[in-house]
Backbone as a printed PyTorch tensor [residue, N CA C, xyz], in Angstrom:
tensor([[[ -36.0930,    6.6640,  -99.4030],
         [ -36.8260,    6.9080,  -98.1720],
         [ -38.1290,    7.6480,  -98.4350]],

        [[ -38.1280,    8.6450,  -99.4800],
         [ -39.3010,    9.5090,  -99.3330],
         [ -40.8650,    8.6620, -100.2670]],

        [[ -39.9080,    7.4970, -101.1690],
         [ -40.6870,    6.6660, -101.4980],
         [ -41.5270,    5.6530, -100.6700]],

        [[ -40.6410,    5.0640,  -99.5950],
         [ -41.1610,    4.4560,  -98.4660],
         [ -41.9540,    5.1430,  -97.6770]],

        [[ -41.8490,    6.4690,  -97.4070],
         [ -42.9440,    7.1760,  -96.6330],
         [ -44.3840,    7.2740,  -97.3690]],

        [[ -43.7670,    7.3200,  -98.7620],
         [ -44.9950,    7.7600,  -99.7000],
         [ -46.2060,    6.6870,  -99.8530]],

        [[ -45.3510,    5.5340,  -99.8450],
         [ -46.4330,    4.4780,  -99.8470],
         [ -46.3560,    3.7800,  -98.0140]],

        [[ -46.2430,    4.5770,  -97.5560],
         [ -46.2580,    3.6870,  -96.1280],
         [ -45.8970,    4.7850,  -94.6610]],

        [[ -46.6700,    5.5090,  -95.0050],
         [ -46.9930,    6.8080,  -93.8880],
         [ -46.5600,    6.8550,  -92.6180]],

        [[ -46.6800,    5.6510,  -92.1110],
         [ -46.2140,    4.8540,  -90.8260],
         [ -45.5610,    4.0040,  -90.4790]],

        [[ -44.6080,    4.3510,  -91.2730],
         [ -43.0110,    3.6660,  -91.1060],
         [ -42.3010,    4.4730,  -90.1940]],

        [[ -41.7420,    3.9980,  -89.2120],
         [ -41.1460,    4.7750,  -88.1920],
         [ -39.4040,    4.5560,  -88.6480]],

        [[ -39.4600,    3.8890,  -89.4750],
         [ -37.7740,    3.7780,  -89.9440],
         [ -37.6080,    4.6110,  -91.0740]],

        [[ -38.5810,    4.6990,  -91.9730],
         [ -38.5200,    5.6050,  -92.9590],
         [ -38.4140,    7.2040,  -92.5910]],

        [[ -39.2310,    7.3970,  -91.9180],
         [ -38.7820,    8.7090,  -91.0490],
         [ -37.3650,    9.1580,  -90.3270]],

        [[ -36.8690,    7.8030,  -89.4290],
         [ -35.3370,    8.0050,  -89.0890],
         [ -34.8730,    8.2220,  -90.0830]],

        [[ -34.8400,    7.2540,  -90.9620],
         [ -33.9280,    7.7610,  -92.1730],
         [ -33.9790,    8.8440,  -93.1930]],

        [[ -35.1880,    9.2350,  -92.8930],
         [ -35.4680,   11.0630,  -93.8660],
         [ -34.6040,   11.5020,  -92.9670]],

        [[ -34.8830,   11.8580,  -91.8100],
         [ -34.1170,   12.5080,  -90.4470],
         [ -32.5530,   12.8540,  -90.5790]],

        [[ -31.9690,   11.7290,  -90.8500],
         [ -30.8500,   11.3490,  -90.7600],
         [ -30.0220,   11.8440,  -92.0710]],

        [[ -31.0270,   11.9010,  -93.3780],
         [ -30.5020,   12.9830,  -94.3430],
         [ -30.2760,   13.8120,  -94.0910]],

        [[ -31.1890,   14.2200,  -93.8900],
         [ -31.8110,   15.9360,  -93.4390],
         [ -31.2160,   16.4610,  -92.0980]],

        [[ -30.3290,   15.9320,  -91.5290],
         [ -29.1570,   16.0120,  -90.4750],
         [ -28.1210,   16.0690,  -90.9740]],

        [[ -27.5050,   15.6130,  -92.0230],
         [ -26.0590,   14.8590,  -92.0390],
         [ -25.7760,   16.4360,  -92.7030]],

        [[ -24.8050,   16.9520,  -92.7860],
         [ -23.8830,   18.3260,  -93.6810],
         [ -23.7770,   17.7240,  -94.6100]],

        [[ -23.4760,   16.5330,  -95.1250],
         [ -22.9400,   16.0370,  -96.4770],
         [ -23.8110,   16.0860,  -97.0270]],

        [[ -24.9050,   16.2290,  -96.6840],
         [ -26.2800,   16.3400,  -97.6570],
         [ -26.7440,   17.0940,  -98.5600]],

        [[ -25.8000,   17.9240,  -98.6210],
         [ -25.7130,   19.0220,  -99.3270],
         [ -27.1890,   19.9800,  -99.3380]],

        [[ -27.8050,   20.3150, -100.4130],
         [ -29.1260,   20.6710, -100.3160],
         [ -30.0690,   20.0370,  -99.1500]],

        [[ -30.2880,   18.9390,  -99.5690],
         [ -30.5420,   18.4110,  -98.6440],
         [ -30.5330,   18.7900,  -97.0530]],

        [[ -29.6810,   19.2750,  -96.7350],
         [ -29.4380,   19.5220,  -94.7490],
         [ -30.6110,   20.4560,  -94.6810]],

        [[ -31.2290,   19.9870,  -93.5770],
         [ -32.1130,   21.0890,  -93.1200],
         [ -32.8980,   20.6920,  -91.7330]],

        [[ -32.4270,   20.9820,  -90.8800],
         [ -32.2040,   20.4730,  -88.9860],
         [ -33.6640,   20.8580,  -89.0210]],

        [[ -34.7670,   21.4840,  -89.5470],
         [ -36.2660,   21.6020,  -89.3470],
         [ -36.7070,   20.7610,  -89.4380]],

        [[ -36.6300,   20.3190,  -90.9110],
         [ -36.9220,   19.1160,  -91.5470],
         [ -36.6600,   17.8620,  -90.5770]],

        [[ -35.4950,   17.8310,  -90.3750],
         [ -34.7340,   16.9670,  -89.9050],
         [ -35.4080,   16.3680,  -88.3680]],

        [[ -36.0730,   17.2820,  -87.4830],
         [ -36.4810,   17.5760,  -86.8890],
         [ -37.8950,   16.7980,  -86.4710]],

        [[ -38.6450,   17.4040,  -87.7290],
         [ -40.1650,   16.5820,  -87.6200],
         [ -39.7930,   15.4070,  -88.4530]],

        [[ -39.1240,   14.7740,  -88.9570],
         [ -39.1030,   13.2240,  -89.3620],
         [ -38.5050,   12.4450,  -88.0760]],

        [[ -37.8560,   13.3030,  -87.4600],
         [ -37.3150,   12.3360,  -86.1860],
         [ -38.7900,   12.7190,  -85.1670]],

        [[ -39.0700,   13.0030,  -85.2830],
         [ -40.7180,   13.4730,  -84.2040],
         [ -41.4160,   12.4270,  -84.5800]],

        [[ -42.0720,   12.9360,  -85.7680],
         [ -42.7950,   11.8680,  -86.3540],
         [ -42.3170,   10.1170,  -86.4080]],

        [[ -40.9480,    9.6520,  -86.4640],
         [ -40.4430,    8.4630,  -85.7870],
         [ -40.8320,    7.9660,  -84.6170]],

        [[ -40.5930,    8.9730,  -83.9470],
         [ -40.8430,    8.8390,  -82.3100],
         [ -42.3100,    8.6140,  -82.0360]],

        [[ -42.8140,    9.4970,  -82.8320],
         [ -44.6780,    9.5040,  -82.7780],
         [ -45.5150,    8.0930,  -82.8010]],

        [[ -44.6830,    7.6380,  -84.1570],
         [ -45.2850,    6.0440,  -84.9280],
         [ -44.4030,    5.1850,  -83.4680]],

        [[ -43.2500,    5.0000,  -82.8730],
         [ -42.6570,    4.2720,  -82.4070],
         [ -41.9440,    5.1250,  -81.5830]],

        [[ -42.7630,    4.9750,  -80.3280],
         [ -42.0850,    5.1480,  -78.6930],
         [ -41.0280,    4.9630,  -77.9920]],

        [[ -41.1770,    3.4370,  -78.5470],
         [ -39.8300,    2.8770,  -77.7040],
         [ -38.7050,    2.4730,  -78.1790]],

        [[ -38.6980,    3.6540,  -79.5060],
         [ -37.1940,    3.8240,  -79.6250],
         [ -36.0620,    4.9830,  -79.2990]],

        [[ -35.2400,    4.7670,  -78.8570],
         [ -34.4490,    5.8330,  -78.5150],
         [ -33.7020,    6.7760,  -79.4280]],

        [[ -33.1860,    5.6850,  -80.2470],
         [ -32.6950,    6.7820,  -81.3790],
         [ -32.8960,    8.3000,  -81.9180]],

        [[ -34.7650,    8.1030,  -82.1330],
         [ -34.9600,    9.3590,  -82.5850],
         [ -35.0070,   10.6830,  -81.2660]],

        [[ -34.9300,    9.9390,  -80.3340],
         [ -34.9520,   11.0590,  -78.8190],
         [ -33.1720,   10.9860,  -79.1240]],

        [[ -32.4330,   10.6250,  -79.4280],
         [ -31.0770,   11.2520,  -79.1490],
         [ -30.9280,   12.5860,  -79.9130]],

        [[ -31.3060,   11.6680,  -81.2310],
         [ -31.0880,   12.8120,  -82.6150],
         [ -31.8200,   14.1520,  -82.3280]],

        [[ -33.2770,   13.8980,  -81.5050],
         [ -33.8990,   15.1950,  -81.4080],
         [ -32.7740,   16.0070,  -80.1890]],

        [[ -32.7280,   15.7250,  -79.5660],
         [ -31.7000,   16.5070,  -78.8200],
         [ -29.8170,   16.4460,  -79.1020]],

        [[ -29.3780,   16.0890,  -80.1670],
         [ -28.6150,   16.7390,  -80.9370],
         [ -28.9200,   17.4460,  -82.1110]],

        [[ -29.9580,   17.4060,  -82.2640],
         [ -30.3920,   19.0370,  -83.1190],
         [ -30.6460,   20.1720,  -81.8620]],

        [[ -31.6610,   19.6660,  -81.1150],
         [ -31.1550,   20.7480,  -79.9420],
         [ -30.2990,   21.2890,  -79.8290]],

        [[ -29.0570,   20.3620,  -79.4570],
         [ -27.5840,   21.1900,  -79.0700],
         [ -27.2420,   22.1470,  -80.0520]],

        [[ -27.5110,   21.3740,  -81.5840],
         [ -26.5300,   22.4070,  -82.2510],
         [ -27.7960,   23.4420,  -82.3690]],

        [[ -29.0490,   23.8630,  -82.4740],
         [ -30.0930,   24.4480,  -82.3630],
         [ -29.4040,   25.7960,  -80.8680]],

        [[ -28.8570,   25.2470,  -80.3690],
         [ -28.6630,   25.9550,  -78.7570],
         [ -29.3330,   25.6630,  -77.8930]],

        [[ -30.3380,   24.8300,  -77.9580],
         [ -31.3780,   24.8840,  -77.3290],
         [ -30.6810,   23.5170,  -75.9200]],

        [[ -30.3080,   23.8330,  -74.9870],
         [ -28.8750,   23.4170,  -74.0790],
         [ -30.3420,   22.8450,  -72.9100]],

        [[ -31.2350,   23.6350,  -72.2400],
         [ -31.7550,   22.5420,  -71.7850],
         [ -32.8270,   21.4260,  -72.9340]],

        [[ -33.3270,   21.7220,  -73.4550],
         [ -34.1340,   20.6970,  -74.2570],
         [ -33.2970,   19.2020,  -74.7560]],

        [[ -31.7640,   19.7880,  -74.8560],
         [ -31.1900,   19.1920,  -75.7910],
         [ -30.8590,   18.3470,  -73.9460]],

        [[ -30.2770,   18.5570,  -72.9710],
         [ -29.6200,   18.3020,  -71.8390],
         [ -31.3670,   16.9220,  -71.4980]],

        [[ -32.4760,   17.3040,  -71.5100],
         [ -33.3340,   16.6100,  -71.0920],
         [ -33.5570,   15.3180,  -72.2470]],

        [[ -33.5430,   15.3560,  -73.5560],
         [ -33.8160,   14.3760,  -74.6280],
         [ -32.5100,   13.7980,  -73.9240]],

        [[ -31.5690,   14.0430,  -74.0760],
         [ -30.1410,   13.1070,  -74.0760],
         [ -30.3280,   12.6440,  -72.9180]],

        [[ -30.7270,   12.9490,  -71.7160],
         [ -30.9710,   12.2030,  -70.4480],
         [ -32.1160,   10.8650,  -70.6110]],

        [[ -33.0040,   11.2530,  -71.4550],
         [ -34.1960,   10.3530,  -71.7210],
         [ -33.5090,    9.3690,  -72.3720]],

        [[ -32.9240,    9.5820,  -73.0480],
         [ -32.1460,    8.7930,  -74.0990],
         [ -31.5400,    7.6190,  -73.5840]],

        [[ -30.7540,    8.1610,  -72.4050],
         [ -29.7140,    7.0330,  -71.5430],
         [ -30.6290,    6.1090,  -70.4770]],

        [[ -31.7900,    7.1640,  -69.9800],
         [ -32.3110,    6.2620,  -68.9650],
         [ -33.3190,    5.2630,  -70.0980]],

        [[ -33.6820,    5.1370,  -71.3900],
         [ -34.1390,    4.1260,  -71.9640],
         [ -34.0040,    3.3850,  -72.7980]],

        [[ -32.1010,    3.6780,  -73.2300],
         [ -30.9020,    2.7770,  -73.2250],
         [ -29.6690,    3.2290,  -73.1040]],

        [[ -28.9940,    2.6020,  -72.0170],
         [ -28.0790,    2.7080,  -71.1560],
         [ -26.7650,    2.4100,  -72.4050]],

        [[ -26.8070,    1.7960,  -73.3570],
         [ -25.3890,    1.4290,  -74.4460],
         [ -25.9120,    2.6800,  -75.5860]],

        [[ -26.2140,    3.8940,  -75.4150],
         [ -26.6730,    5.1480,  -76.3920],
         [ -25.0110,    5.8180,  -75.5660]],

        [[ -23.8550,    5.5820,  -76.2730],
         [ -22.8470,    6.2120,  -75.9710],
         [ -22.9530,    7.4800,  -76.3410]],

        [[ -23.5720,    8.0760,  -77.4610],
         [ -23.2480,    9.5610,  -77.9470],
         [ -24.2770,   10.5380,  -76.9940]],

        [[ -24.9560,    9.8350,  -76.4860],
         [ -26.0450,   10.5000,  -75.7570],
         [ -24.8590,   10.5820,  -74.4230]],

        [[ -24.1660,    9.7960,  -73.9290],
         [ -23.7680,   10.0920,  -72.9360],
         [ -22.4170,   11.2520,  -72.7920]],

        [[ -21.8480,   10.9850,  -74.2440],
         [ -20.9780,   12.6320,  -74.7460],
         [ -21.5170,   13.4660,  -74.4500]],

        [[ -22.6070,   13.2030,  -75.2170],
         [ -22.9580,   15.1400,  -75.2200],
         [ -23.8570,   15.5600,  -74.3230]],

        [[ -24.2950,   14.7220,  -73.6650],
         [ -24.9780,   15.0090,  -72.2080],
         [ -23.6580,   15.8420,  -71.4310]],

        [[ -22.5250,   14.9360,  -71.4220],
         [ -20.9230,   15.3280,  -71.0340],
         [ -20.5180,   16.4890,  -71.1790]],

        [[ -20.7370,   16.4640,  -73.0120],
         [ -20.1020,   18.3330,  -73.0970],
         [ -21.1580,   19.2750,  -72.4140]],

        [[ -22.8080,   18.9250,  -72.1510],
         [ -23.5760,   20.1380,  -71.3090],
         [ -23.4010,   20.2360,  -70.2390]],

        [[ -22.7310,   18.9800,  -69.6390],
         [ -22.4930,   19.7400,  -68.4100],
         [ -21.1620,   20.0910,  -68.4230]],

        [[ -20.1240,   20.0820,  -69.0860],
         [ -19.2340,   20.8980,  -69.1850],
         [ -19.1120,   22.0210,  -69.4280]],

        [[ -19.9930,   22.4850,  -70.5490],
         [ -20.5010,   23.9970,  -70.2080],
         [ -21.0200,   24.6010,  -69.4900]],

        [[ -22.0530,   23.8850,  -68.8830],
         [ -22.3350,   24.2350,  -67.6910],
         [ -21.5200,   25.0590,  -66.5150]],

        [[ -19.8690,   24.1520,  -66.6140],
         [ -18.6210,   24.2020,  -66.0150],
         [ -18.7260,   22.9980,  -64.5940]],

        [[ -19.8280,   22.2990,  -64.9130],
         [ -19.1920,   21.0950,  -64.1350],
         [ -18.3720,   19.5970,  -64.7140]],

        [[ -17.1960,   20.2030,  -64.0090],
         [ -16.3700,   19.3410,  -64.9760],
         [ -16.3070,   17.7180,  -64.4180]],

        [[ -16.3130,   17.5740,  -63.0040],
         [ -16.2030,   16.5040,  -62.8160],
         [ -17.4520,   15.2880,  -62.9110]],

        [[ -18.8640,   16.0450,  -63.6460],
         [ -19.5740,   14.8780,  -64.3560],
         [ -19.4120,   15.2810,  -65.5540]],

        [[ -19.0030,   15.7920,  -66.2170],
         [ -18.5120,   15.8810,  -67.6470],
         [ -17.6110,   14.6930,  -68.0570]],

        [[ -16.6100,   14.8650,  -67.1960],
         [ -15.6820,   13.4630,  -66.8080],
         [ -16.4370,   12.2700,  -66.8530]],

        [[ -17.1340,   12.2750,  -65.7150],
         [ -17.8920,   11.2590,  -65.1290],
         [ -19.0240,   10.6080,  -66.6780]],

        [[ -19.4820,   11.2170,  -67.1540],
         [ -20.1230,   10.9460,  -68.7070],
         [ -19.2730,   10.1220,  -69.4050]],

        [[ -18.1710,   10.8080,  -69.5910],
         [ -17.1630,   10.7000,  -70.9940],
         [ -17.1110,    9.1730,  -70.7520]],

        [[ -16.3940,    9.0380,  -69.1790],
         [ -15.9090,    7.6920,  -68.4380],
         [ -17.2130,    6.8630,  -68.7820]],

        [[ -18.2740,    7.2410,  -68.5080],
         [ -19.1670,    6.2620,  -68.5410],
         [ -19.1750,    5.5530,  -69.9580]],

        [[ -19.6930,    6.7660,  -70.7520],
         [ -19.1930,    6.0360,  -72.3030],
         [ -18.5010,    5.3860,  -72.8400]],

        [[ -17.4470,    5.8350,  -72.4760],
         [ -16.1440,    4.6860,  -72.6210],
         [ -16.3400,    3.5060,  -72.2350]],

        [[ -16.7330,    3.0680,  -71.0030],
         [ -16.9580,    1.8220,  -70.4290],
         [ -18.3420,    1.0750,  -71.2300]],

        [[ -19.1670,    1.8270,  -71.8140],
         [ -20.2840,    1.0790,  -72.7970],
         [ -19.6290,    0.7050,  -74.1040]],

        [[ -18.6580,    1.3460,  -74.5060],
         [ -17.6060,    0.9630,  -75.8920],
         [ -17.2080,   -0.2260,  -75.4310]],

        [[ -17.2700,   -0.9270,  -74.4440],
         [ -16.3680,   -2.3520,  -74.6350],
         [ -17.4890,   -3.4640,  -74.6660]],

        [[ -18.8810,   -2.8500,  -74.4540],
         [ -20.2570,   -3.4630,  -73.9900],
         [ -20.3840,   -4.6310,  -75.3480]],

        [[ -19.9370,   -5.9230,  -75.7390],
         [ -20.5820,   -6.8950,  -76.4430],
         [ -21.4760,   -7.5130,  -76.2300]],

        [[ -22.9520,   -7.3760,  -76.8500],
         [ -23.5070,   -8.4750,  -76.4020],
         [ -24.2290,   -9.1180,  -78.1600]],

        [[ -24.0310,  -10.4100,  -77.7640],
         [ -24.7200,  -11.3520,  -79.2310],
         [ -25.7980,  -11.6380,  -78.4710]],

        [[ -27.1600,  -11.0030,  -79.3980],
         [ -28.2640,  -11.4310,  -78.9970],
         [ -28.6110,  -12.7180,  -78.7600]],

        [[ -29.1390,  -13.1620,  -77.7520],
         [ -29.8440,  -14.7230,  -77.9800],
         [ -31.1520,  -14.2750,  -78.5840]],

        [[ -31.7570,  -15.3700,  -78.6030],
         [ -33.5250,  -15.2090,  -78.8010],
         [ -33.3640,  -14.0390,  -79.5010]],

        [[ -34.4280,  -12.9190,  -79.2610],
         [ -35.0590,  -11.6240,  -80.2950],
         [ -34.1680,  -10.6290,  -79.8440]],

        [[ -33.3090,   -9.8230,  -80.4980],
         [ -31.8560,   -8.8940,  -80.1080],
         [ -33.2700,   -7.6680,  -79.5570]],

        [[ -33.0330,   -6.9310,  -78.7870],
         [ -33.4310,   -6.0390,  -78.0930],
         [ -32.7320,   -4.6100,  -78.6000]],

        [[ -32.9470,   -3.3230,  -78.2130],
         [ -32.4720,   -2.3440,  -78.8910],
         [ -31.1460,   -2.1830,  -78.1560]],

        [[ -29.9130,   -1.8740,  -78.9870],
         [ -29.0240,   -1.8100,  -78.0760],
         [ -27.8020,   -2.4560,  -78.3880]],

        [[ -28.3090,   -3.7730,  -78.6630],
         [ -27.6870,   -5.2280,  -78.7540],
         [ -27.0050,   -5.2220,  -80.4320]],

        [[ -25.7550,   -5.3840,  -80.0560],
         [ -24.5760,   -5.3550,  -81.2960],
         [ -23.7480,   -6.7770,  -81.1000]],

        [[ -23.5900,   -6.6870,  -82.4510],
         [ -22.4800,   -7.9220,  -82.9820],
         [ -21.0710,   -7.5990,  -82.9690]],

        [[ -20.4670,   -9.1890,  -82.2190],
         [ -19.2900,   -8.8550,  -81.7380],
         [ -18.3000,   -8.0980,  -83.1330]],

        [[ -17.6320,   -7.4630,  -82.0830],
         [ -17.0610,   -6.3040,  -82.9500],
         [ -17.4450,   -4.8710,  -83.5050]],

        [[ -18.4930,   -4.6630,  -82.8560],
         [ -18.9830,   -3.6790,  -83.6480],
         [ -19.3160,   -2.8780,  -82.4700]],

        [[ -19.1100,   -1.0460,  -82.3520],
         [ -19.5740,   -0.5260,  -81.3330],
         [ -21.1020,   -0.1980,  -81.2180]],

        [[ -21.3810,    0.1550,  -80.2110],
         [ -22.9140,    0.5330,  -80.1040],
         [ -23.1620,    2.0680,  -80.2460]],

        [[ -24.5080,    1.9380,  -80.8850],
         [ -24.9790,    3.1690,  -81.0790],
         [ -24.2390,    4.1650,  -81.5390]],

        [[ -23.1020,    4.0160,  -81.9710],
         [ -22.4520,    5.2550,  -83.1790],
         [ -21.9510,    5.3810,  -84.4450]],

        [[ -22.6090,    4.1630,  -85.1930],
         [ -21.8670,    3.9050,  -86.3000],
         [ -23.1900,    4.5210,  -87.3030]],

        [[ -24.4290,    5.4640,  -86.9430],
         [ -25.4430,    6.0100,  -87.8910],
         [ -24.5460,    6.8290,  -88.0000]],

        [[ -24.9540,    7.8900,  -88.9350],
         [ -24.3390,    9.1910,  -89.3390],
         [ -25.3030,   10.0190,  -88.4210]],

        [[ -24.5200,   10.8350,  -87.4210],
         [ -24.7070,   12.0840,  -86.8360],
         [ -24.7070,   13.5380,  -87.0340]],

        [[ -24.8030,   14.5460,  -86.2930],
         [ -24.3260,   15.9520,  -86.2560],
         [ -23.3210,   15.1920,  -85.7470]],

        [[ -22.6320,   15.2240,  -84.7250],
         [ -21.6080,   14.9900,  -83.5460],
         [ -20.9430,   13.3580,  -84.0140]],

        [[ -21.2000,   12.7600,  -84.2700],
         [ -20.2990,   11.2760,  -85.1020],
         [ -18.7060,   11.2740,  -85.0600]],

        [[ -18.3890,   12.2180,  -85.3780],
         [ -16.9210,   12.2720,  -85.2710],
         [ -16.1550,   12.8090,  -83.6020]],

        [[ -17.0040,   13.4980,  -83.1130],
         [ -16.8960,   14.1420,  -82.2860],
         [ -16.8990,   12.9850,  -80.8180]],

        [[ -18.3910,   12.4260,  -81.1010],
         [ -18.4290,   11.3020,  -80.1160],
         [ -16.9730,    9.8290,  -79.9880]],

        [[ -16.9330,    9.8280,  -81.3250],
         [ -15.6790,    8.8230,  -81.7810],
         [ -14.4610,    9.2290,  -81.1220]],

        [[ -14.2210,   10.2780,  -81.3440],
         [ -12.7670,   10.8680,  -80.6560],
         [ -12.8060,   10.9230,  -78.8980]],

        [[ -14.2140,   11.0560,  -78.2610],
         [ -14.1840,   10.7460,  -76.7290],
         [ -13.9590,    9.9160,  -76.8000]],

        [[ -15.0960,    8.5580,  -77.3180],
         [ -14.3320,    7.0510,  -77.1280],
         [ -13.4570,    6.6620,  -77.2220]],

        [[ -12.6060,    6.6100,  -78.2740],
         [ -11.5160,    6.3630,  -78.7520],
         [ -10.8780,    5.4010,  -77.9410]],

        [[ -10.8160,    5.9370,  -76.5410],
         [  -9.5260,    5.3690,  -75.7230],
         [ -10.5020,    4.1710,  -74.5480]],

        [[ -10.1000,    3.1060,  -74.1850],
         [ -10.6900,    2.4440,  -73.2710],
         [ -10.2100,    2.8710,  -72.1360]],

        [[  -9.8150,    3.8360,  -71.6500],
         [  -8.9670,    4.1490,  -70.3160],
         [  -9.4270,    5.6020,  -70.1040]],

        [[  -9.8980,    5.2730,  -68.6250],
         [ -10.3500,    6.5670,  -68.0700],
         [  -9.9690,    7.8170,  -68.4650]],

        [[ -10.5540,    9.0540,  -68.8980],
         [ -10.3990,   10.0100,  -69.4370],
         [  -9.7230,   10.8870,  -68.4420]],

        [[  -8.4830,   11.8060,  -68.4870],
         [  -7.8610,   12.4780,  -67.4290],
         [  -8.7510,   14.2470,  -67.5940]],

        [[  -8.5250,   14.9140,  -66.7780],
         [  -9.5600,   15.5120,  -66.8920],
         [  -8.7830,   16.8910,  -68.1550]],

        [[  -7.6290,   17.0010,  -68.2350],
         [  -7.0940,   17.5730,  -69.8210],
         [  -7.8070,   17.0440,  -70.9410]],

        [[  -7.9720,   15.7480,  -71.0210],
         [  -8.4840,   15.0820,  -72.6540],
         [  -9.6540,   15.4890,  -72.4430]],

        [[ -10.8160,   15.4380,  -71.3380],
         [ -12.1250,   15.9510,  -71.2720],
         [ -12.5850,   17.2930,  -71.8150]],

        [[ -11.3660,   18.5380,  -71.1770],
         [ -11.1400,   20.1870,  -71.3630],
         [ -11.0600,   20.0190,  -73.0290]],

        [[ -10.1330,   19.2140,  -73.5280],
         [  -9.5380,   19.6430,  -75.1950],
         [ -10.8970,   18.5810,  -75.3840]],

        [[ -11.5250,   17.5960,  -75.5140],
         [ -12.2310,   16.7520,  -76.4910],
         [ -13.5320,   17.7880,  -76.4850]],

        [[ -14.0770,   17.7140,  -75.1070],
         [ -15.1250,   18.9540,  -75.3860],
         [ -15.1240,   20.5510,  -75.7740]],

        [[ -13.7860,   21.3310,  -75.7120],
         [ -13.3390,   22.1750,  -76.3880],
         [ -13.1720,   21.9200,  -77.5550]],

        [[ -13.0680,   21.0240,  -78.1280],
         [ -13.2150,   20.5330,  -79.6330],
         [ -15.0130,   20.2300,  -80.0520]],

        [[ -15.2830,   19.8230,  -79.4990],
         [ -16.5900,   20.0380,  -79.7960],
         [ -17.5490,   21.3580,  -79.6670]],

        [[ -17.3910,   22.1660,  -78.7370],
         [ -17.4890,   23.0620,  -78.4040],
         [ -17.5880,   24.3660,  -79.6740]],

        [[ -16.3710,   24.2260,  -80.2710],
         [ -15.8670,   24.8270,  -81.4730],
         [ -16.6930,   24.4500,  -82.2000]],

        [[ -16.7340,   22.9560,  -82.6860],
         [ -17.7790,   22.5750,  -83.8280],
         [ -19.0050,   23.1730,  -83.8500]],

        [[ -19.8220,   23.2290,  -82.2240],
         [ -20.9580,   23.6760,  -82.1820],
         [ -21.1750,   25.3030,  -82.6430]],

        [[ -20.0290,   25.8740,  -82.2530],
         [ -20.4010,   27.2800,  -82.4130],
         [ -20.4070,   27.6580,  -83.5750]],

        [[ -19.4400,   26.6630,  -84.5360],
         [ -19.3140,   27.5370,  -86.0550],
         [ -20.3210,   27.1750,  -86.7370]]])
């Protein structure tokens, strides 16, 4: 990646993917949510109309603390694609901290119902658009990846206990 930037400044994918190092914990040296930070900016900068790097910037938010910044990217996120399931988690867990639980719910549910979303592109696939079998928008490596996986999990409306423990599980993650 840092080769692709090197010869090609304005690659807006090369940047996600610095980003996305420089996010992941496994990265060992590597991790560094600053860093991580302005390559997803700079993504966004070269290329607007992608959403991706507005999710990621506001899950560095979250784990940053930064609860409205992170609450407004993840909203942007959904209203400029609606199948961005992890955006709609953790939009979920802020307003669960918040302590409104019944759109916390109302999130989780929504997400869930984009997990069954197939569509095979015709003509030019649009952002969004996955091959059958495959879920949308959570199979990059995240902060939250595992976290988002375990809301989905289930195709059946979330009762509002699994909402309390899934985002209390996340919750935890964030703080440590």
């Amino acid at each position: 990646c840092e080769k692709l930037v090197a010869v090609n400044s304005l690659s807006a994918r090369a940047h996600f993917q610095m980003g996305t190092i420089r996010s992941n914990t496994a990265s060992g040296d590597l991790f560094d949510l600053d860093a991580a930070e302005q390559e997803f900016q700079r993504a966004l900068e070269i290329n607007r109309e992608e959403s991706a790097p507005v999710q990621r910037l506001g899950e560095i938010a979250l784990a940053k603390g930064q609860s409205a910044k992170a609450m407004r990217l993840l909203g942007d996120t959904i209203r400029t694609n609606e199948k961005a399931v992890g955006a709609y988690v953790l939009l979920g867990y802020l307003r669960w901290e918040q302590g409104d639980r019944d759109k916390a719910r109302q999130l989780m549910n929504q997400a869930r119902a984009r997990t069954g979303i197939e569509t095979t592109p015709t003509g030019v696939a649009g952002e969004g658009d996955t091959l059958p079998g495959q879920l949308p928008n959570i199979r990059r490596i995240g902060l939250f990846t595992q976290h988002v996986q375990a809301a989905i999990a289930d195709s059946v409306d979330a009762s509002p206990s699994e909402v309390e423990t899934r985002y209390s599980e996340l919750h935890r993650h964030i703080k440590d």
